[in-house]
Coordinates of C-alpha atoms and ligand atoms in Angstrom, one line a residue:
X1 CA 77.2 63.6 -119.8
X2 CA 77.0 59.8 -119.9
X3 CA 76.3 57.8 -116.5
X4 CA 77.8 54.6 -115.8
X5 CA 76.6 52.2 -113.1
X6 CA 79.2 49.6 -112.3
X7 CA 78.1 46.5 -110.2
X8 CA 75.9 48.5 -107.5
X9 CA 74.8 46.4 -104.7
X10 CA 72.8 47.8 -101.9
X11 CA 71.8 46.2 -98.9
X12 CA 69.0 47.4 -96.1
X13 CA 69.6 45.4 -93.1
X14 CA 69.6 41.7 -94.5
X15 CA 67.8 42.6 -97.7
X16 CA 69.5 43.2 -101.0
X17 CA 67.8 45.9 -102.7
X18 CA 70.0 46.2 -105.6
X19 CA 72.3 43.1 -106.5
X20 CA 75.2 43.4 -108.6
X21 CA 73.5 46.0 -111.0
X22 CA 75.4 47.5 -114.3
X23 CA 74.4 49.7 -117.1
X24 CA 75.5 52.7 -119.1
X25 CA 73.5 55.7 -120.3
X26 CA 75.1 57.5 -123.1
X27 CA 74.9 61.2 -123.2
X28 CA 71.6 62.5 -124.6
X29 CA 70.0 59.5 -124.2
X30 CA 66.5 58.9 -122.6
X31 CA 66.5 55.7 -120.6
X32 CA 63.4 54.1 -118.8
X33 CA 64.0 52.2 -115.7
X34 CA 61.1 49.8 -115.5
X35 CA 60.0 47.2 -113.0
X36 CA 57.4 46.4 -110.5
X37 CA 57.0 48.0 -107.2
X38 CA 60.0 47.2 -105.1
X39 CA 62.4 46.1 -107.7
X40 CA 65.0 48.6 -106.6
X41 CA 64.2 51.3 -109.2
X42 CA 64.2 54.5 -106.6
X43 CA 67.0 53.0 -104.7
X44 CA 69.2 53.0 -107.9
X45 CA 68.1 56.4 -109.1
X46 CA 68.9 57.8 -105.4
X47 CA 72.4 56.2 -105.5
X48 CA 73.0 57.8 -109.0
X49 CA 71.9 61.1 -107.6
X50 CA 74.1 60.7 -104.8
X51 CA 71.4 60.7 -102.2
X52 CA 72.0 57.2 -101.3
X53 CA 75.4 55.2 -101.0
X54 CA 76.2 51.9 -102.4
X55 CA 77.7 48.9 -100.5
X56 CA 79.6 48.1 -103.3
X57 CA 80.2 49.3 -107.1
X58 CA 80.8 52.7 -108.6
X59 CA 78.8 55.5 -110.4
X60 CA 80.8 57.4 -113.1
X61 CA 79.8 60.6 -114.5
X62 CA 81.3 61.2 -117.9
X63 CA 83.9 58.4 -117.0
X64 CA 84.7 60.3 -113.7
X65 CA 84.0 58.5 -110.4
X66 CA 81.0 60.1 -108.8
X67 CA 81.9 59.6 -105.3
X68 CA 84.3 62.1 -105.3
X69 CA 81.9 64.7 -106.2
X70 CA 79.4 66.1 -103.6
X71 CA 75.5 65.8 -104.7
X72 CA 75.1 69.3 -105.4
X73 CA 78.1 69.4 -107.9
X74 CA 76.9 66.4 -109.7
X75 CA 74.8 68.5 -112.2
X76 CA 72.1 66.3 -111.7
X77 CA 68.3 67.4 -111.4
X78 CA 65.7 65.4 -109.8
X79 CA 62.1 65.1 -110.0
X80 CA 59.8 63.0 -108.0
X81 CA 56.5 61.5 -108.2
X82 CA 54.9 64.0 -105.8
X83 CA 55.8 67.2 -107.3
X84 CA 57.4 68.3 -103.8
X85 CA 57.0 72.2 -104.5
X86 CA 57.2 74.5 -101.7
X87 CA 53.6 75.2 -100.9
X88 CA 54.3 78.7 -99.3
X89 CA 56.3 80.0 -102.2
X90 CA 55.1 81.2 -105.6
X91 CA 55.9 79.4 -108.8
X92 CA 58.7 82.1 -109.3
X93 CA 60.2 81.5 -106.1
X94 CA 59.8 77.6 -106.3
X95 CA 62.1 77.8 -109.8
X96 CA 64.3 80.3 -108.4
X97 CA 65.2 78.3 -105.3
X98 CA 68.2 76.4 -106.6
X99 CA 69.8 79.4 -107.9
X100 CA 69.4 81.6 -104.5
X101 CA 70.8 78.5 -102.2
X102 CA 74.1 78.6 -104.4
X103 CA 77.0 79.6 -102.4
X104 CA 77.5 83.6 -102.9
X105 CA 80.4 83.4 -105.4
X106 CA 78.2 81.2 -107.9
X107 CA 74.9 82.9 -107.2
X108 CA 73.3 84.8 -110.1
X109 CA 72.2 88.5 -109.6
X110 CA 68.4 89.1 -108.9
X111 CA 68.1 90.2 -112.5
X112 CA 69.9 87.2 -114.0
X113 CA 67.7 84.9 -111.6
X114 CA 64.4 86.8 -113.0
X115 CA 65.6 86.1 -116.7
X116 CA 66.4 82.6 -116.0
X117 CA 63.0 81.6 -114.2
X118 CA 61.0 83.4 -117.1
X119 CA 63.1 81.5 -119.6
X120 CA 62.3 78.3 -117.8
X121 CA 58.7 79.1 -117.4
X122 CA 58.6 79.7 -121.2
X123 CA 60.1 76.4 -121.8
X124 CA 57.6 74.3 -119.9
X125 CA 54.9 76.7 -121.4
X126 CA 53.5 78.2 -118.3
X127 CA 54.6 81.9 -118.3
X128 CA 51.3 83.0 -117.0
X129 CA 51.6 81.1 -113.6
X130 CA 54.6 82.8 -112.3
X131 CA 52.8 84.6 -109.3
X132 CA 50.5 81.7 -108.5
X133 CA 51.1 79.3 -105.7
X134 CA 51.4 75.6 -106.2
X135 CA 47.6 75.1 -104.8
X136 CA 46.3 77.1 -107.7
X137 CA 47.8 75.0 -110.4
X138 CA 46.5 71.7 -111.9
X139 CA 48.4 68.3 -111.4
X140 CA 50.1 68.3 -114.8
X141 CA 50.9 72.3 -114.4
X142 CA 52.7 71.3 -111.1
X143 CA 54.8 68.7 -112.5
X144 CA 55.9 70.8 -115.3
X145 CA 56.7 73.5 -112.8
X146 CA 58.8 70.7 -110.9
X147 CA 60.7 69.9 -114.0
X148 CA 61.5 73.7 -114.4
X149 CA 62.6 74.0 -110.9
X150 CA 65.2 70.8 -111.6
X151 CA 66.4 72.3 -114.8
X152 CA 67.0 76.0 -113.1
X153 CA 70.6 74.6 -112.1
X154 CA 71.2 73.4 -115.8
X155 CA 71.8 69.9 -114.8
X156 CA 73.5 67.8 -117.3
X157 CA 71.7 64.9 -116.2
X158 CA 67.8 64.5 -115.3
X159 CA 66.6 62.1 -113.0
X160 CA 63.0 61.5 -113.0
X161 CA 61.2 59.1 -110.3
X162 CA 57.7 58.2 -111.6
X163 CA 57.3 61.8 -112.7
X164 CA 53.8 61.3 -113.9
X165 CA 52.6 58.6 -111.3
X166 CA 49.9 60.6 -109.5
X167 CA 48.3 62.3 -112.6
X168 CA 45.2 61.1 -114.6
X169 CA 45.7 58.8 -117.6
X170 CA 45.2 61.4 -120.3
X171 CA 47.6 63.9 -118.6
X172 CA 49.9 61.3 -118.3
X173 CA 49.8 60.8 -121.9
X174 CA 50.2 64.2 -122.8
X175 CA 53.1 64.8 -120.5
X176 CA 55.0 61.8 -121.6
X177 CA 54.9 62.9 -125.1
X178 CA 56.0 66.5 -124.0
X179 CA 58.7 65.1 -121.9
X180 CA 60.3 63.4 -125.0
X181 CA 60.2 66.5 -127.0
X182 CA 61.5 68.4 -123.9
X183 CA 64.5 66.1 -123.6
X184 CA 65.2 66.2 -127.3
X185 CA 65.3 69.9 -127.3
X186 CA 67.8 70.3 -124.3
X187 CA 70.2 67.6 -125.4
X188 CA 70.6 66.3 -121.8
X189 CA 70.8 62.8 -120.5
X190 CA 67.8 61.6 -118.8
X191 CA 66.9 58.5 -116.7
X192 CA 63.2 58.0 -115.6
X193 CA 61.6 55.4 -113.5
X194 CA 58.2 53.9 -114.2
X195 CA 56.3 51.0 -113.5
X196 CA 54.1 51.6 -116.4
X197 CA 55.0 49.4 -119.6
X198 CA 53.2 51.6 -121.9
X199 CA 54.9 54.6 -120.8
X200 CA 58.3 53.2 -120.9
X201 CA 57.5 51.6 -124.6
X202 CA 56.4 55.1 -125.9
X203 CA 58.9 57.3 -124.5
X204 CA 62.4 55.7 -124.0
X205 CA 65.2 55.1 -126.3
X206 CA 66.0 52.0 -124.3
X207 CA 64.3 50.4 -121.4
X208 CA 66.1 48.8 -118.2
X209 CA 63.7 46.1 -117.0
X210 CA 64.2 45.4 -113.5
X211 CA 63.2 42.6 -111.1
X212 CA 63.9 41.8 -107.5
X213 CA 67.1 44.1 -107.4
X214 CA 68.6 42.9 -110.6
X215 CA 68.6 44.0 -114.2
X216 CA 66.3 41.3 -116.3
X217 CA 67.2 43.0 -119.8
X218 CA 68.2 46.2 -121.4
X219 CA 67.2 46.9 -125.0
X220 CA 65.3 49.2 -127.1
X221 CA 61.5 49.2 -126.8
X222 CA 61.3 46.9 -129.7
X223 CA 63.8 44.5 -128.5
X224 CA 62.3 44.2 -125.0
X225 CA 58.8 43.7 -126.5
X226 CA 59.4 41.5 -129.3
X227 CA 62.5 39.6 -128.1
X228 CA 62.3 39.3 -124.4
X229 CA 65.0 37.2 -122.7
X230 CA 62.8 35.9 -119.9
X231 CA 59.2 35.0 -119.0
X232 CA 59.2 37.9 -116.5
X233 CA 60.2 40.5 -119.3
X234 CA 57.5 39.1 -121.5
X235 CA 54.8 39.2 -118.9
X236 CA 55.8 42.7 -117.4
X237 CA 55.6 44.2 -121.0
X238 CA 52.2 43.3 -122.0
X239 CA 49.6 40.7 -122.3
X240 CA 50.7 37.1 -123.2
X241 CA 49.2 33.8 -123.9
X242 CA 50.6 30.5 -122.7
X243 CA 50.4 27.2 -124.6
X244 CA 51.4 24.4 -122.9
X245 CA 53.0 21.9 -125.5
X246 CA 53.0 18.1 -125.2
X247 CA 55.2 15.5 -126.5
X248 CA 53.7 12.5 -128.0
X249 CA 55.8 10.0 -129.8
X250 CA 58.6 12.4 -129.7
X251 CA 56.8 15.3 -131.7
X252 CA 55.9 18.5 -130.1
X253 CA 52.6 20.0 -130.2
X254 CA 50.4 22.6 -128.7
X255 CA 47.0 22.0 -130.3
X256 CA 44.6 19.2 -130.1
X257 CA 46.1 16.8 -132.5
X258 CA 49.6 15.4 -132.4
X259 CA 52.1 16.8 -134.9
X260 CA 55.5 18.0 -135.7
X261 CA 56.4 21.5 -134.2
X262 CA 60.4 20.8 -134.3
X263 CA 62.6 17.9 -133.4
X264 CA 61.9 17.4 -129.9
X265 CA 63.5 14.1 -128.8
X266 CA 64.9 15.2 -125.6
X267 CA 62.1 17.5 -124.6
X268 CA 59.7 16.5 -122.1
X269 CA 57.4 19.5 -122.4
X270 CA 57.4 23.0 -123.5
X271 CA 55.9 26.5 -122.6
X272 CA 55.0 28.8 -125.6
X273 CA 54.3 32.4 -124.9
X274 CA 52.3 34.1 -127.6
X275 CA 51.3 37.9 -127.8
X276 CA 47.4 38.5 -128.3
X277 CA 48.0 39.9 -131.8
X278 CA 50.2 36.9 -132.9
X279 CA 47.3 34.5 -132.7
X280 CA 45.2 33.8 -136.0
X281 CA 41.3 33.3 -135.3
X282 CA 39.6 30.9 -137.8
X283 CA 36.4 29.0 -138.2
X284 CA 38.3 25.6 -139.1
X285 CA 41.8 24.4 -137.7
X286 CA 44.8 25.7 -139.6
X287 CA 47.3 23.3 -138.4
X288 CA 48.2 20.6 -135.8
X289 CA 49.0 23.7 -133.5
X290 CA 45.4 25.2 -133.7
X291 CA 43.7 25.0 -130.3
X292 CA 39.8 24.9 -129.8
X293 CA 38.3 27.7 -127.9
X294 CA 34.9 29.4 -127.0
X295 CA 34.8 33.0 -127.3
X296 CA 33.6 34.4 -123.9
X297 CA 34.1 38.3 -124.2
X298 CA 34.3 40.6 -127.2
X299 CA 35.3 44.1 -127.0
X300 CA 35.0 45.8 -130.5
X301 CA 35.8 49.6 -129.2
X302 CA 39.1 50.5 -130.1
X303 CA 41.7 50.6 -132.9
X304 CA 41.6 46.6 -132.6
X305 CA 39.2 44.0 -131.5
X306 CA 40.3 42.5 -128.2
X307 CA 38.7 38.9 -127.6
X308 CA 38.7 36.6 -124.5
X309 CA 38.6 32.8 -125.3
X310 CA 38.8 29.7 -123.2
X311 CA 39.8 26.4 -124.4
X312 CA 38.5 23.1 -123.1
X313 CA 41.0 22.6 -120.5
X314 CA 40.1 26.0 -118.8
X315 CA 43.2 27.9 -120.2
X316 CA 42.2 31.3 -121.0
X317 CA 43.6 33.3 -124.0
X318 CA 43.6 36.9 -124.8
X319 CA 43.6 37.9 -128.5
X320 CA 43.6 40.9 -130.6
X321 CA 42.7 41.1 -134.5
X322 CA 41.9 43.9 -136.5
X323 CA 38.5 45.4 -137.2
X324 CA 38.4 44.0 -140.7
X325 CA 39.3 40.6 -139.4
X326 CA 36.5 40.9 -137.0
X327 CA 33.8 41.8 -139.5
X328 CA 35.1 39.3 -142.1
X329 CA 34.9 36.4 -139.5
X330 CA 31.5 37.7 -138.3
X331 CA 32.5 36.6 -134.7
X332 CA 29.8 36.3 -131.7
X333 CA 30.0 35.4 -128.1
X334 CA 29.9 31.8 -127.5
X335 CA 31.1 30.8 -131.2
X336 CA 33.6 28.1 -131.3
X337 CA 36.8 28.9 -133.3
X338 CA 40.4 27.7 -133.6
X339 CA 43.4 29.9 -132.4
X340 CA 46.8 29.4 -134.0
X341 CA 50.1 30.9 -133.1
X342 CA 51.6 32.9 -135.9
X343 CA 54.6 33.4 -133.9
X344 CA 56.1 32.3 -130.6
X345 CA 57.5 35.2 -128.8
X346 CA 59.2 33.1 -126.2
X347 CA 59.4 29.7 -125.3
X348 CA 60.8 27.5 -122.3
X349 CA 61.7 23.8 -122.6
X350 CA 61.7 21.1 -120.1
X351 CA 64.6 18.7 -121.0
Ligands
ADP401 P1 61.0 50.7 -106.4 O1 61.4 52.1 -106.5 O2 61.5 49.6 -107.5 O3 59.7 50.3 -105.9 P2 62.8 50.7 -104.1 O4 64.1 51.0 -104.7 O5 62.0 51.9 -103.3 O6 61.9 50.0 -105.2 O7 63.0 49.7 -102.8 C1 63.5 48.4 -103.2 C2 63.3 47.7 -101.9 O8 64.0 48.2 -101.1 C3 61.9 47.4 -101.2 O9 61.6 46.2 -100.9 C4 62.0 48.5 -100.3 O10 61.1 48.4 -99.1 C5 63.4 48.4 -99.7 N1 64.0 49.7 -99.2 C6 64.1 50.7 -99.9 N2 64.6 51.8 -99.1 C7 64.8 51.4 -98.0 C8 65.2 51.8 -96.6 N3 65.6 53.0 -96.5 N4 65.5 50.9 -95.7 C9 64.9 49.6 -95.8 N5 64.4 49.0 -96.9 C10 64.2 49.9 -97.8
MG402 MG1 60.0 53.8 -106.4

């Protein structure tokens, strides 16, 4: 089932939590809503779920206005950050809950409930915990049970609000890959909220980047990472270095010597943003755009080598090079080297 969000605005008192937000989630897609705390992610998810009403705009499920439908008729499964399992109920009863509260005419028989719960426990690979209480499970297990419970009503749409937010880093990593496979196997439409860019980049088909109640960009992980439409998106999706370019004699340069970057007759100054892996490190300047820096920190532990460097003007740079480049250059702390942008990810001009 597709979800269409059309020009949704939500105001709390005088505060605009959502400002003319539109997006479409196609059937079967896994979409991440990514943004800093307070950007309106939860509010949007709650409006889609029917737990909150918008001040303007509409939500369409499979092309039909969702307002007409009751929350419980929307076929929506909801999973929150804090597992919200019922403490006094066993895992079995937690999962069965959504089925037991159905109106009598729709309620499955006891035998059907039993079969359904076991099927779901199998799906989340936790068949052996049926008779345990939530307190007897690990965080990751509780979150999988919360998913099983959300799925009991056979939702066509799964909404997840920071589902792994309160888990340890390695459990988060494991569960996010698990969620991806899970989503693919079930053929449902999923929308999940996160403030963790790595999580969004790794799991989602598309990322919706939110900032202060507005959508900054919608795109595939590759698009939002490599072709950000704003400095906000660029900064939010990973480390980035800022070069302040100067204009001298009508020519734009970022390095220590004047030179030609591109025709810059009308440009007063420019900001060039470059990702850490898009910087060349050399012992001699490569071009007029090379910046002289001192290496202040080198971290070779990892698949790449992370370097912090400082220019004479105090500008700090994050650099990432391969282990091979690091060895070939024979770099050490306090070395003076040159950084040259290989590719500008994003630039802003002042005219
Ligand atoms: P996010 O999930 O991205 O962190 P939220 O959607 O929870 O953001 O909140 C967006 C903004 O709206 C925040 O500034 C928050 O304080 C405000 N807000 C959310 N819910 C309410 C509410 N019920 N009453 C007043 N303000 C709210
Ligand atoms: Mg939130």
